[in-house]
Short mmCIF file of C-alpha atoms in Angstrom, two decimals:
data_model
loop_
_atom_site.label_atom_id
_atom_site.label_comp_id
_atom_site.label_asym_id
_atom_site.label_seq_id
_atom_site.Cartn_x
_atom_site.Cartn_y
_atom_site.Cartn_z
CA MET A 188 27.42 -122.02 43.52
CA TYR A 189 25.58 -122.91 46.61
CA ILE A 190 24.12 -119.42 48.37
CA PRO A 191 22.10 -119.91 51.60
CA SER A 192 18.73 -118.41 51.24
CA ASN A 193 19.50 -116.18 54.20
CA VAL A 194 22.34 -114.56 52.42
CA THR A 195 21.53 -110.24 52.05
CA ALA A 196 22.37 -108.68 48.83
CA GLU A 197 24.86 -106.83 50.74
CA GLU A 198 26.75 -110.07 51.89
CA PHE A 199 26.56 -111.61 48.68
CA PHE A 200 28.66 -108.77 46.77
CA LYS A 201 30.75 -108.57 49.54
CA TYR A 202 31.48 -112.49 50.26
CA TYR A 203 30.69 -114.08 46.80
CA CYS A 204 30.34 -111.72 43.95
CA THR A 205 34.18 -111.88 43.25
CA ASP A 206 34.09 -113.50 39.56
CA GLU A 207 32.41 -113.44 36.52
CA LYS A 208 30.90 -116.45 37.21
CA SER A 209 29.18 -114.78 40.15
CA ILE A 210 28.04 -111.89 38.07
CA ARG A 211 26.72 -114.44 35.67
CA TYR A 212 24.94 -116.01 38.40
CA LEU A 213 23.44 -112.50 39.23
CA ASP A 214 22.23 -111.72 35.68
CA GLU A 215 20.41 -115.42 35.38
CA LEU A 216 18.51 -114.62 38.65
CA ASN A 217 17.39 -111.34 37.32
CA GLU A 218 16.30 -113.25 34.36
CA ASN A 219 14.39 -115.65 36.17
CA GLU A 220 12.90 -113.17 38.21
CA LYS A 221 12.13 -110.93 34.99
CA ASN A 222 10.32 -113.74 33.52
CA LYS A 223 8.18 -114.47 36.48
CA ILE A 224 6.83 -110.88 36.63
CA LEU A 225 6.33 -110.79 33.09
CA GLU A 226 4.47 -114.71 33.59
CA LEU A 227 2.50 -113.34 36.43
CA LYS A 228 1.21 -110.06 34.40
CA GLU A 229 -0.22 -112.45 31.58
CA GLU A 230 -1.91 -114.30 34.54
CA ILE A 231 -3.59 -111.13 35.74
CA GLU A 232 -4.28 -110.08 32.22
CA ASN A 233 -5.98 -113.25 31.61
CA LEU A 234 -7.70 -113.15 35.09
CA LYS A 235 -9.37 -109.58 34.23
CA GLU A 236 -10.58 -110.74 31.09
CA GLU A 237 -12.38 -113.70 32.71
CA ILE A 238 -13.61 -111.36 35.17
CA MET A 239 -14.81 -108.95 32.59
CA PHE A 240 -16.49 -111.97 30.71
CA LEU A 241 -18.53 -113.38 34.25
CA ASN A 242 -19.47 -109.69 34.81
CA ASP A 243 -21.10 -109.22 31.70
CA GLU A 244 -22.51 -113.28 32.16
CA ASN A 245 -23.47 -111.83 35.34
CA ASN A 246 -25.15 -108.45 34.14
CA ASP A 247 -27.15 -110.45 31.35
CA LEU A 248 -28.59 -113.05 33.98
CA LYS A 249 -29.86 -109.88 35.74
CA MET A 250 -31.44 -108.43 33.12
CA GLU A 251 -33.10 -111.99 32.08
CA ILE A 252 -34.14 -112.17 35.85
CA LYS A 253 -35.85 -108.53 35.61
CA LYS A 254 -37.38 -109.32 32.50
CA SER A 255 -39.21 -112.85 33.88
CA GLU A 256 -40.37 -110.54 36.72
#
């Protein structure tokens, strides 16, 4: 079923969500959104770890510079 991207949720329920196929379509959309959110959370965690690692490296370099002065 093709649904234009500019259809609001209210319009969807009023005009399109009349059978089980439509409800399954909504469930699939919800599952896709949930998966996207989980992927983004994982990416955020990976970026946090990378930032912490780079911050530690930066601190190590600062200490080396202080020692060499």
